[in-house]
Short mmCIF file of C-alpha atoms in Angstrom, two decimals:
data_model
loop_
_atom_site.label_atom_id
_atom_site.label_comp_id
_atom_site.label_asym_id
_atom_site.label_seq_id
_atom_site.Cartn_x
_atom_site.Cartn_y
_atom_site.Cartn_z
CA UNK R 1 53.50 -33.71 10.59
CA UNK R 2 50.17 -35.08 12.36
CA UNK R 3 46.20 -35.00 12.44
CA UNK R 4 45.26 -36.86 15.10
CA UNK R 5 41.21 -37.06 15.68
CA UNK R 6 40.38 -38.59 19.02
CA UNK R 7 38.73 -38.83 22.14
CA UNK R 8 40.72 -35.92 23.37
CA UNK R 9 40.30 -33.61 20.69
CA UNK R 10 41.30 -32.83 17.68
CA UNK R 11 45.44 -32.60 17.87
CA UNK R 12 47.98 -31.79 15.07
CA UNK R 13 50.95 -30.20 14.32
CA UNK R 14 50.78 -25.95 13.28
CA UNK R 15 51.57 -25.91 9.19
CA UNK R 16 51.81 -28.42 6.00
CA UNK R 17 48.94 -29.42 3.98
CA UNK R 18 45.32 -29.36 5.12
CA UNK R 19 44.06 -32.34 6.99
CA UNK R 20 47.22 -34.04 7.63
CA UNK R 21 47.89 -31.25 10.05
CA UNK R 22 46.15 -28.70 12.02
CA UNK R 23 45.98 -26.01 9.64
CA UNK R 24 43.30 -22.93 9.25
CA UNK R 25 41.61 -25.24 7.10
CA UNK R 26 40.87 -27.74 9.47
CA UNK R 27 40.17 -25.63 12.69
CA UNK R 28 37.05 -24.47 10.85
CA UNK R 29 36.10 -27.16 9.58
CA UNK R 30 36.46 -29.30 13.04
CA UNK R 31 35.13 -25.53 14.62
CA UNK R 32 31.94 -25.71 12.45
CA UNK R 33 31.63 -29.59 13.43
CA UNK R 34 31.58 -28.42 16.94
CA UNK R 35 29.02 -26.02 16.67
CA UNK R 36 26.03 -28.10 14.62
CA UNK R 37 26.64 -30.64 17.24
CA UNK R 38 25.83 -28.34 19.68
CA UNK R 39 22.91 -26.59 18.00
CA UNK R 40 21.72 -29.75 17.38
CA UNK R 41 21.22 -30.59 21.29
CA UNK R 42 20.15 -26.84 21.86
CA UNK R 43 17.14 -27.92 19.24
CA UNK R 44 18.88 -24.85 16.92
CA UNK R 45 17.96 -22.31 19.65
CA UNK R 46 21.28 -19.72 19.91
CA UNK R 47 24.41 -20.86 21.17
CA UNK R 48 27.07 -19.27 23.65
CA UNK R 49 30.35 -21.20 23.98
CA UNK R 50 33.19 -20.23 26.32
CA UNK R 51 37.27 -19.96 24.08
CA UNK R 52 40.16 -20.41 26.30
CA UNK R 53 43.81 -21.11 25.13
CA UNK R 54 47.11 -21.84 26.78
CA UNK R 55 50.28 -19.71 26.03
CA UNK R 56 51.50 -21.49 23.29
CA UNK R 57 53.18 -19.61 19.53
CA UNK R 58 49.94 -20.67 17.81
CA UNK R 59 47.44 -20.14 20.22
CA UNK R 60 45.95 -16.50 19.33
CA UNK R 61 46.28 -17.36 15.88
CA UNK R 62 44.28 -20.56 16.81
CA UNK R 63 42.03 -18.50 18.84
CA UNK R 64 40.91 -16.02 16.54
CA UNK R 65 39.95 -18.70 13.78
CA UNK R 66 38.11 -20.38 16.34
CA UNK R 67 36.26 -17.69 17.90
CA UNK R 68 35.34 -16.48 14.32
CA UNK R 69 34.19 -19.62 13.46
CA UNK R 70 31.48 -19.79 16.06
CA UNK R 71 30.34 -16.92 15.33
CA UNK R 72 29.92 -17.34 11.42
CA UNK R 73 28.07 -20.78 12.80
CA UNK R 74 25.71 -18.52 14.78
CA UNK R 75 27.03 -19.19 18.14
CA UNK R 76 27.98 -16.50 20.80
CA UNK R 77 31.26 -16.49 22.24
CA UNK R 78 32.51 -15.55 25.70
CA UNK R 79 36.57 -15.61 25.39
CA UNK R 80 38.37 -16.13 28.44
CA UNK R 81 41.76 -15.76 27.28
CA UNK R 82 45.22 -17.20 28.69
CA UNK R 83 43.29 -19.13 30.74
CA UNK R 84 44.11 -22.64 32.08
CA UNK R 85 41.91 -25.96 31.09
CA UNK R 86 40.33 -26.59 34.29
CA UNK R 87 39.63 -22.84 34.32
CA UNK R 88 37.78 -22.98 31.11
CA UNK R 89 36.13 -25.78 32.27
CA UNK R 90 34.88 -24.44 35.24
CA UNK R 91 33.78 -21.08 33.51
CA UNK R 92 31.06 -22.79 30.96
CA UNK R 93 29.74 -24.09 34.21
CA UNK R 94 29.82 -20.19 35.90
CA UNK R 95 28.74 -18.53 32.74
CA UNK R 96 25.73 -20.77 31.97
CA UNK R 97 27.28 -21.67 28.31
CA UNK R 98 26.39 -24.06 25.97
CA UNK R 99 29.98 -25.84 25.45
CA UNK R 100 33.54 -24.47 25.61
CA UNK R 101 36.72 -25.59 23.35
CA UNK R 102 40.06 -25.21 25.10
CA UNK R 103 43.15 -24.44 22.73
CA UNK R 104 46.01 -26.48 23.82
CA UNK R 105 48.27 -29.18 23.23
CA UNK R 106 48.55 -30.16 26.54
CA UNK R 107 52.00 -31.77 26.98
CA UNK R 108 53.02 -32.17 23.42
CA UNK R 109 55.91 -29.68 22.43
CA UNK R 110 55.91 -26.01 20.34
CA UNK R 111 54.25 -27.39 17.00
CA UNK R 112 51.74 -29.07 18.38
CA UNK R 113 48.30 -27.46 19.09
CA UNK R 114 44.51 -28.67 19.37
CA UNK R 115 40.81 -28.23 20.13
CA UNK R 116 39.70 -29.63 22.95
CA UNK R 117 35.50 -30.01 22.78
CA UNK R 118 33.58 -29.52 25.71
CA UNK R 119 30.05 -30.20 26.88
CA UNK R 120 27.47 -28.02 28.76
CA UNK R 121 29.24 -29.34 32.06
CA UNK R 122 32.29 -28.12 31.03
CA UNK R 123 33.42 -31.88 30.54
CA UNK R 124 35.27 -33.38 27.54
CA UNK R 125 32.59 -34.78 24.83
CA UNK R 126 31.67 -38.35 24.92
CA UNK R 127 33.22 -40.60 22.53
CA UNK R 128 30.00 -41.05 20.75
CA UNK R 129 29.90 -37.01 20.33
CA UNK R 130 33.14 -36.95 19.83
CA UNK R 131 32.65 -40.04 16.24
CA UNK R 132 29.44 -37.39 15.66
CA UNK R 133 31.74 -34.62 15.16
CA UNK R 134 34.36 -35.74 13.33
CA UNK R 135 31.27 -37.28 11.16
CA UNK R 136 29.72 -33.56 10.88
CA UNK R 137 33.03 -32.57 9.62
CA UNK R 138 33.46 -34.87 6.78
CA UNK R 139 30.11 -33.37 5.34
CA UNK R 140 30.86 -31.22 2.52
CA UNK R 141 27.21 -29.31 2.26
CA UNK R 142 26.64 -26.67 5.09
CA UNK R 143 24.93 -23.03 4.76
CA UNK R 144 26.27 -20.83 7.72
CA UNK R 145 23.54 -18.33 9.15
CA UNK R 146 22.54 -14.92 7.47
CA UNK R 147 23.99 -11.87 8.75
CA UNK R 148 20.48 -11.30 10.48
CA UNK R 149 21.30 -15.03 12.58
CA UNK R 150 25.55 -14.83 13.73
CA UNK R 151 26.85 -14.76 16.53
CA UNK R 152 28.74 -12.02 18.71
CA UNK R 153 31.78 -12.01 21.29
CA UNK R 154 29.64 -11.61 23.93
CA UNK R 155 32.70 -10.97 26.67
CA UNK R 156 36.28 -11.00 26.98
CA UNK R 157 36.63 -12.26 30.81
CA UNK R 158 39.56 -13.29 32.78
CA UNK R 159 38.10 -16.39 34.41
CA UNK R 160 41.64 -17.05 36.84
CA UNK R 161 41.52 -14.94 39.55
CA UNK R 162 37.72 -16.86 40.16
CA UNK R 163 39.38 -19.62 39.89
CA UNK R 164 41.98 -19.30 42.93
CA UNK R 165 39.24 -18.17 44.50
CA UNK R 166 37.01 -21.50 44.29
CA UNK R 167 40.16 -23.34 44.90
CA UNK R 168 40.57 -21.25 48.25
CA UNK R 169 37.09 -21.30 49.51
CA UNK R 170 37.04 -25.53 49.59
CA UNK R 171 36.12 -26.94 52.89
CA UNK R 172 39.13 -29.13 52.72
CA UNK R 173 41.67 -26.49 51.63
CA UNK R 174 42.94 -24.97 54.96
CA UNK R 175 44.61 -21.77 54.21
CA UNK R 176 45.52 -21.17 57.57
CA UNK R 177 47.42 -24.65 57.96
CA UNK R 178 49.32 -23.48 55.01
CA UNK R 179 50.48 -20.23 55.64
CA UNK R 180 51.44 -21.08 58.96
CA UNK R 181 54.30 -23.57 57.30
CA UNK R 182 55.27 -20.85 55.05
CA UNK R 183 56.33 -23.10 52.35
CA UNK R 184 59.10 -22.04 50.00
CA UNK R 185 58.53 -23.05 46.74
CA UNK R 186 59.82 -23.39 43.04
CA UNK R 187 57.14 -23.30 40.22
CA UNK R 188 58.43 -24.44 36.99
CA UNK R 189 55.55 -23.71 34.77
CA UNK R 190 57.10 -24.10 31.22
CA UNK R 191 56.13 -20.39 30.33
CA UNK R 192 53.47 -20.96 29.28
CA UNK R 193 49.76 -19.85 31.26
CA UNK R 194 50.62 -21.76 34.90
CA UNK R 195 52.73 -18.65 35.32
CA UNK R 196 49.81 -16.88 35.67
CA UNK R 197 47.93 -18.79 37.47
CA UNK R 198 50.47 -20.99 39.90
CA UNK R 199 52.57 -18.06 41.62
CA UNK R 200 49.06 -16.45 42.36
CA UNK R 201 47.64 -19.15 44.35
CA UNK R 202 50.76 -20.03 46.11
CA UNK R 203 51.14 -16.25 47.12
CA UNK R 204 47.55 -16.33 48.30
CA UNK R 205 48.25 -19.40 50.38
CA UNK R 206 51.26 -17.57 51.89
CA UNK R 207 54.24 -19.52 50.24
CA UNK R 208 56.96 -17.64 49.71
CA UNK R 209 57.26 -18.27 45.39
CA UNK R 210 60.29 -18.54 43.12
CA UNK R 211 59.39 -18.42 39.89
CA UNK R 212 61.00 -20.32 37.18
CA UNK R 213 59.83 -20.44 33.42
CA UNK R 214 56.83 -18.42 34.75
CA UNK R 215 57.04 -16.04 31.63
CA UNK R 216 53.83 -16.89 28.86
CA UNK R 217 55.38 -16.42 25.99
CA UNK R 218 54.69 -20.12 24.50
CA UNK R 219 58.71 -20.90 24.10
CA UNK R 220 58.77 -23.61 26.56
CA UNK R 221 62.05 -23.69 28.26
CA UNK R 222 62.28 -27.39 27.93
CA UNK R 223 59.96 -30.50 26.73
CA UNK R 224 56.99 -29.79 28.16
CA UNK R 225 55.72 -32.76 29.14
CA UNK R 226 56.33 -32.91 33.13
CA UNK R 227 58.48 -36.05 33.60
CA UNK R 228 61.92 -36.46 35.83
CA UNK R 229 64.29 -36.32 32.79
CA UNK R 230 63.02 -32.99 31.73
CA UNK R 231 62.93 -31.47 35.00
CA UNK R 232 66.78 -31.49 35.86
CA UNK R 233 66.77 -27.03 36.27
CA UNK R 234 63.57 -27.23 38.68
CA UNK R 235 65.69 -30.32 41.12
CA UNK R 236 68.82 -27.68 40.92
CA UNK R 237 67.03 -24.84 41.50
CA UNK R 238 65.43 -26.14 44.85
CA UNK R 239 68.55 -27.51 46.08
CA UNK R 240 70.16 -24.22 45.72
CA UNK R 241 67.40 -22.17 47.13
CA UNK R 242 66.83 -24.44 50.07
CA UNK R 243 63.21 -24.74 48.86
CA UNK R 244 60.98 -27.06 50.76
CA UNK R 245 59.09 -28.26 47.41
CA UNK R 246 58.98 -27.92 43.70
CA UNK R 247 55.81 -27.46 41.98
CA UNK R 248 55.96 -28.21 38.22
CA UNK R 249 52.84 -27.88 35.23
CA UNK R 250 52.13 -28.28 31.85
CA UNK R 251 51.24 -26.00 29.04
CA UNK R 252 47.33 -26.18 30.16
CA UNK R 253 47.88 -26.59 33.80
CA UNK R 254 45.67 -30.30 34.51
CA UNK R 255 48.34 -32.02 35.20
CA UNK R 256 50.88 -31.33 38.38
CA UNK R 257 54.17 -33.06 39.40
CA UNK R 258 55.80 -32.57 42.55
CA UNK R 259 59.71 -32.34 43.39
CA UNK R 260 61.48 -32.98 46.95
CA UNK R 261 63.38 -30.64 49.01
CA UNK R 262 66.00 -33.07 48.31
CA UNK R 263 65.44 -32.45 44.47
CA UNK R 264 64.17 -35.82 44.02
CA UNK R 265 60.79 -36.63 42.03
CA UNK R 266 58.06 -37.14 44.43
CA UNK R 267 57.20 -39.21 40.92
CA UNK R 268 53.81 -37.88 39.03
CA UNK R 269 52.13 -41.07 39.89
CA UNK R 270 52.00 -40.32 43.72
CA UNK R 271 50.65 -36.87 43.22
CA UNK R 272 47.33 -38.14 43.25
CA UNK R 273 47.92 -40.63 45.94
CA UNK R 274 48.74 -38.33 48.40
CA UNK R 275 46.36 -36.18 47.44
CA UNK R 276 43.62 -39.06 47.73
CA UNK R 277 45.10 -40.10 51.29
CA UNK R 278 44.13 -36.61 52.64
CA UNK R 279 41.05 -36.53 51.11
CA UNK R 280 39.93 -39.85 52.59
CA UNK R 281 41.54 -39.16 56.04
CA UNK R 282 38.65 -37.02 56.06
CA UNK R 283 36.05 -38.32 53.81
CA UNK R 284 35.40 -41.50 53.31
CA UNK R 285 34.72 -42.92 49.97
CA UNK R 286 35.56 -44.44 46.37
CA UNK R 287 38.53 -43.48 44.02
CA UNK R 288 39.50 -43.57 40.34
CA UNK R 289 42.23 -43.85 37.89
CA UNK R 290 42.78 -44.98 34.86
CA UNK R 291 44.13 -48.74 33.99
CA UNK R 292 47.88 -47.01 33.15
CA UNK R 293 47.93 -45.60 36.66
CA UNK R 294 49.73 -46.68 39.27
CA UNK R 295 48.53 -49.79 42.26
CA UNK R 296 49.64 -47.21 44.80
CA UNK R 297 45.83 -45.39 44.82
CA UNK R 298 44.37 -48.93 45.41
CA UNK R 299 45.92 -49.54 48.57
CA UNK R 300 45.93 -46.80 49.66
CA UNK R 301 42.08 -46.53 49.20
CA UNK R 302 41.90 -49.78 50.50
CA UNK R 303 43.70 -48.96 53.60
CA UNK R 304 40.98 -45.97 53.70
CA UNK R 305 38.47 -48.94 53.62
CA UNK R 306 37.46 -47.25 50.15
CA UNK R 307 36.93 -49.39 46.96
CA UNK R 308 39.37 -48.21 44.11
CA UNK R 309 37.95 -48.95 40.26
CA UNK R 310 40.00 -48.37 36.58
CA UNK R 311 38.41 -47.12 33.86
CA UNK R 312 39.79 -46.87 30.23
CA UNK R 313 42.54 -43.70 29.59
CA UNK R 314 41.12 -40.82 28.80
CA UNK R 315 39.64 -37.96 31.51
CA UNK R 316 35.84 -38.31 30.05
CA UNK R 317 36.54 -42.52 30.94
CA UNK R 318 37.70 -41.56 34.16
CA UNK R 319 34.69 -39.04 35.21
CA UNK R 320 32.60 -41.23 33.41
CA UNK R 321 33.93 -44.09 36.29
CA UNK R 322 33.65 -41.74 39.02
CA UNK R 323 30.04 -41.21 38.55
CA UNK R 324 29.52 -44.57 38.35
CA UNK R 325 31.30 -45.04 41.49
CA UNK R 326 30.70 -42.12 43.74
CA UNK R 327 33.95 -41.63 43.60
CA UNK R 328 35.45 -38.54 46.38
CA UNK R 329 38.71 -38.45 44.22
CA UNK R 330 40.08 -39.60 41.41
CA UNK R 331 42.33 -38.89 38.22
CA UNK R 332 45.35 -40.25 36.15
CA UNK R 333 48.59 -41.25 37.33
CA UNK R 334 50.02 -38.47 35.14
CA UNK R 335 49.53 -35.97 37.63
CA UNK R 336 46.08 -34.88 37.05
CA UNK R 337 43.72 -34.62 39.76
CA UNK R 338 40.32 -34.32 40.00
CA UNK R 339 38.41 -33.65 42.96
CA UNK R 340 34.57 -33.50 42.36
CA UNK R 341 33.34 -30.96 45.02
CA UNK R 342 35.24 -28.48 43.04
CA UNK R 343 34.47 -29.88 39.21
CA UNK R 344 35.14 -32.96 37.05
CA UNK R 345 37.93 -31.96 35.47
CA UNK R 346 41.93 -32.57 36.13
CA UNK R 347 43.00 -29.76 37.63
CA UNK R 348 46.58 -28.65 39.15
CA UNK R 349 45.35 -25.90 41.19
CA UNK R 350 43.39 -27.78 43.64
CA UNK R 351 45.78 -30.66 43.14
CA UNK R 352 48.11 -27.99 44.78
CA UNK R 353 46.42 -26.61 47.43
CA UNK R 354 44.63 -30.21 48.81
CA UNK R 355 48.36 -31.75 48.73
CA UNK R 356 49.85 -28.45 50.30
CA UNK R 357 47.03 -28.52 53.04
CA UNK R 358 47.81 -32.18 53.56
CA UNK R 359 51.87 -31.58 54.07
CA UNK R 360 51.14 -28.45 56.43
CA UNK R 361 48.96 -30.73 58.59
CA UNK R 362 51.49 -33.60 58.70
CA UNK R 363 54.18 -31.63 59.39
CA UNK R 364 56.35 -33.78 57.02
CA UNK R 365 59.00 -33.06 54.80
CA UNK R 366 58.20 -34.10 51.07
CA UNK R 367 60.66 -37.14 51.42
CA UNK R 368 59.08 -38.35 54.56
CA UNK R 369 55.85 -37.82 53.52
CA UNK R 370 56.61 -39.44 50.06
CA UNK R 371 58.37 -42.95 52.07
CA UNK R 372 54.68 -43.48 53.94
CA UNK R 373 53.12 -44.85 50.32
CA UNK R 374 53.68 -48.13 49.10
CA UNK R 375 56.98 -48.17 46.57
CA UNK R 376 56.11 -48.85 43.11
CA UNK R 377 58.35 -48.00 40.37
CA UNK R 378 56.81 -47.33 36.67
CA UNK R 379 58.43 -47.55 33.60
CA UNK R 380 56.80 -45.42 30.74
CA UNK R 381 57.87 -46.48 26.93
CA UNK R 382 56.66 -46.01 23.81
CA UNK R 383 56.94 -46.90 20.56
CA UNK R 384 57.01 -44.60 16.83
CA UNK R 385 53.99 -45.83 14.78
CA UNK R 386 54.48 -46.48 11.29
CA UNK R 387 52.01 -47.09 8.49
CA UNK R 388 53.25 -50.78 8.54
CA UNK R 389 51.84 -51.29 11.84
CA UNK R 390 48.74 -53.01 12.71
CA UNK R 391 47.66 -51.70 16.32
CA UNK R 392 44.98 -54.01 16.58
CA UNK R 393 46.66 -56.83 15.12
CA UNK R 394 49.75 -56.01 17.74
CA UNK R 395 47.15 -55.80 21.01
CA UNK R 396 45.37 -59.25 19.50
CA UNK R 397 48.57 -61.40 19.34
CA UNK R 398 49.84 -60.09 22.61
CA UNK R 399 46.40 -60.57 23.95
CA UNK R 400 45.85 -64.24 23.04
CA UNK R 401 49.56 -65.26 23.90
CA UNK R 402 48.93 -64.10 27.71
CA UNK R 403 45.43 -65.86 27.57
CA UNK R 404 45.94 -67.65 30.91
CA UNK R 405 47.24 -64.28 32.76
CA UNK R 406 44.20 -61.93 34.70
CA UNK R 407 44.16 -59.58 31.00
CA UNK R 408 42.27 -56.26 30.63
CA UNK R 409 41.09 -55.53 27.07
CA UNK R 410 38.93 -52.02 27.75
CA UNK R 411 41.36 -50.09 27.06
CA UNK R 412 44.12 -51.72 24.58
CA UNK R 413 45.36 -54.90 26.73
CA UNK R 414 46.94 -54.64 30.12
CA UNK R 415 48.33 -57.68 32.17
CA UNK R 416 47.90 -58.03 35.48
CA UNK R 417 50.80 -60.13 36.98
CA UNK R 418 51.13 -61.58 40.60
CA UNK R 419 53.69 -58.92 41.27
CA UNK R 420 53.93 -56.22 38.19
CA UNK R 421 51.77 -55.36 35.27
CA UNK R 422 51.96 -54.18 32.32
CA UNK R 423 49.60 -51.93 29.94
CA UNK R 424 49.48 -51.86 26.26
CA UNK R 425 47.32 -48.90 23.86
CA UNK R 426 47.60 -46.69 21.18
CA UNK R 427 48.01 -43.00 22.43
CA UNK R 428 44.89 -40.71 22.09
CA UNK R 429 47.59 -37.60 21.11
CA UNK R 430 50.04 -39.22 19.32
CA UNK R 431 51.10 -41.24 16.80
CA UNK R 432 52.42 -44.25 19.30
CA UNK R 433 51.84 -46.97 20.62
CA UNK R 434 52.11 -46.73 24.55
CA UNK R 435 54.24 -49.43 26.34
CA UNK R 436 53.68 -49.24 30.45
CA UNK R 437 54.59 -51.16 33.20
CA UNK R 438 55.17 -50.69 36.71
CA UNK R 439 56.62 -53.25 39.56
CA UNK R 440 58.60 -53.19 42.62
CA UNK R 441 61.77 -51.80 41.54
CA UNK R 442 62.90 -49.62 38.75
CA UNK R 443 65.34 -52.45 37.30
CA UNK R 444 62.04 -54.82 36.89
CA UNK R 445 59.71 -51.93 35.25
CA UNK R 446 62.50 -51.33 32.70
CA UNK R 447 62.76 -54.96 32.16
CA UNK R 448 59.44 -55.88 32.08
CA UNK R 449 58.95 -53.17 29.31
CA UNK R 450 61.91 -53.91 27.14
CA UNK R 451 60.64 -57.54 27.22
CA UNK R 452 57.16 -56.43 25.49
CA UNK R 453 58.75 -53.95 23.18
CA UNK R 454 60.97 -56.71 21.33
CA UNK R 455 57.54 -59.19 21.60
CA UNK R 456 55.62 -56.49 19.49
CA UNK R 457 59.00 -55.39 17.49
CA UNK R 458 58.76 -59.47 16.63
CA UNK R 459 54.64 -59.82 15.94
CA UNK R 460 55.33 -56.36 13.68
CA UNK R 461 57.98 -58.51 11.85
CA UNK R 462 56.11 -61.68 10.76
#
């Protein structure tokens, strides 16, 4: 069972003993954190803070502790419901609220749930917020307001429907392209609140929608976490329907992988590459990904006559980049988009309809369109942490050993080589230690990663 307290939130597992897991206990506490952080920048004037949650078992149980939290701290709250992230993101923006937290896991499985902290933007807290509220919450002396001073649910809102709506109304979304093609497509969204959302924008863009694991009920019908080996039903089902794509989410819906007529995996990393080549066939400008993403998005920005940068993991590191930048598009190599005319956030939904837009234009089929990009092949590995392992010591060793290779350190250590790389970091949600590489065929990805997992199995050993 797991606390984890991190740039992305705080993120445990439902049950055991208070602050080793993420127990009533510690959602107030972290809750109340939240809140005099937030008061604190509002100069103590009152608060109103947006609650949305995925579908998950614990997530109205989650809610409610949340929600009442707030309001014992004095804040107002405007609850969204089942709501996606990127839709709770957008609707502190559209509501005028102070902040919003976001219950969800994410991609971690059943047990697993977590507060996700967001800004007046509707953007993840800074690390330096995020150290101030995990401080806040290790102080043991706070008086909540009077009775005369809490807060109120000031609106129970369903914020998806808008949502679509934004998505539809983008300059670059071309609804008309799209329902001309009249797509058939699967949606695998793990029932959890992408059933909601998914098969409503895909009707709205004319697709003809077969829903799979589309139900909400938070018993996801298989690991969540959108990678090829858990998505052998979705590759079956669109071979059997004659489907012309698959369309597959996680829990929270900011992340979006894509499956082949053929039933093949487009592969996660691409989904923001293609969606990045239409974008700068018609706009030209930067991109962003993080430093565990994929070379793909560099050439093809460069072929764009863009500049590509890499920022540390992490969705705040990556906005954070494409501000710096000017970045047009940007995102992770896990699937998660982000498009800035819409918001800063990684978000599926316009992930979906930009790359939908872009295959109706080119007339392609998802294999064709998938053999234009340059062929990469990742290898994603990790390793269990143990109390007997010393992260930094790990990353330092590997580090200095590779001394005379082009090395990273921003973000753990990654190595660039002439013709492969490789990226090493502790996770930000779990207990692990993160082992990626990518090169030009599958057989060298895997090797290249078994090779650094039995260097760090030896530095671990002496």
């Amino acid at each position: 069972m797991t606390l984890i307290k991190s740039i992305s939130g705080i993120r445990g597992t439902i049950g055991g003993p208070a602050g080793e897991n993420l127990t009533p206990l510690d959602a107030v506490k972290f809750t109340t954190a939240y809140a005099r952080l937030m008061t604190r920048r509002k100069a103590g004037k009152k608060l109103t803070i947006v609650v949305g949650r995925d579908a998950r078992l614990s997530g109205e149980l989650m809610a409610n502790l949340v929600k009442g939290t707030l309001m014992a701290a004095g804040a107002d709250v405007i609850d969204v419901g089942l709501c996606t992230t990127p839709g709770t993101e957008m609707a502190v923006i559209a509501k005028k609220a102070d902040g919003g937290i976001i219950i969800t896991a994410s991609h971690n499985p059943r047990q697993w749930n977590a507060l996700k902290l967001l800004n007046a933007a509707g953007e993840f807290l800074s690390d330096a917020e995020g150290k101030e509220v995990l401080a806040l919450a290790e102080e043991t002396q706070y008086d909540y307001p009077t009775i005369d001073n809490i807060g109120h649910l000031a609106g129970c809102e369903d914020f998806n429907d808008e949502h679509i709506r934004r998505v539809l109304a983008l300059p670059l979304v071309d609804v008309g392209a799209v329902r001309k093609r009249r797509f058939k497509v699967v949606v695998d969204a793990v029932n959890s609140v992408g059933g909601i959302v998914m098969p409503r924008l895909l009707r709205e863009l004319g697709c003809e929608v077969v829903e799979l694991n589309c139900e909400p009920t938070g018993e996801f019908a298989h690991n969540p976490e959108p990678l090829p080996e858990n998505l052998t039903e979705i590759s079956e089902v669109i071979v059997r329907e004659k489907a012309d794509l698959g369309i597959v989410v996680d829990p929270d819906v900011d992340r979006l992988a894509l499956v082949s007529e053929d039933g093949s995996m487009f592969v996660e990393e691409y989904t923001l590459v293609a969606v990045a080549d239409y974008v700068l066939s018609v706009k030209s400008g930067n991109t962003v990904s993080n430093l565990s993403s994929s070379r793909a998005l560099r050439d093809v920005t460069q072929r764009h006559g863009g500049s590509y940068a890499a920022s540390a993991v992490g969705e705040v590191n990556v906005v954070a980049k494409m501000k710096e930048t000017g970045a047009v598009i940007g995102g992770e190599g896990n699937g998660g988009v982000i498009y800035p005319e819409l918001h800063y956030g990684r978000d599926a939904l316009v992930g979906t309809a930009l790359f939908l837009t872009y295959l109706a234009k080119k007339g392609m089929t998802m294999t064709a369109l998938r053999a234009t990009y340059p062929a990469y092949f990742a290898s994603k590995n990790k390793i269990q942490l143990t109390p007997a392992i010393d992260v930094d010591k790990v990353l330092l060793e590997i580090k200095t050993r590779y001394a005379g290779e082009n090395v990273n350190d921003t973000d753990g250590v990654k190595i660039d080589f002439e013709e492969c790389w490789v990226h090493l970091r502790k996770s930000n949600t779990e207990p692990i230690i993160r082992i990626y590489t990518e090169a030009k065929s599958m057989a060298e990805a895997d090797a290249l990663a078994q090779r650094f997992i039995a260097e760090i199995s030896e530095i671990c050993a002496l």
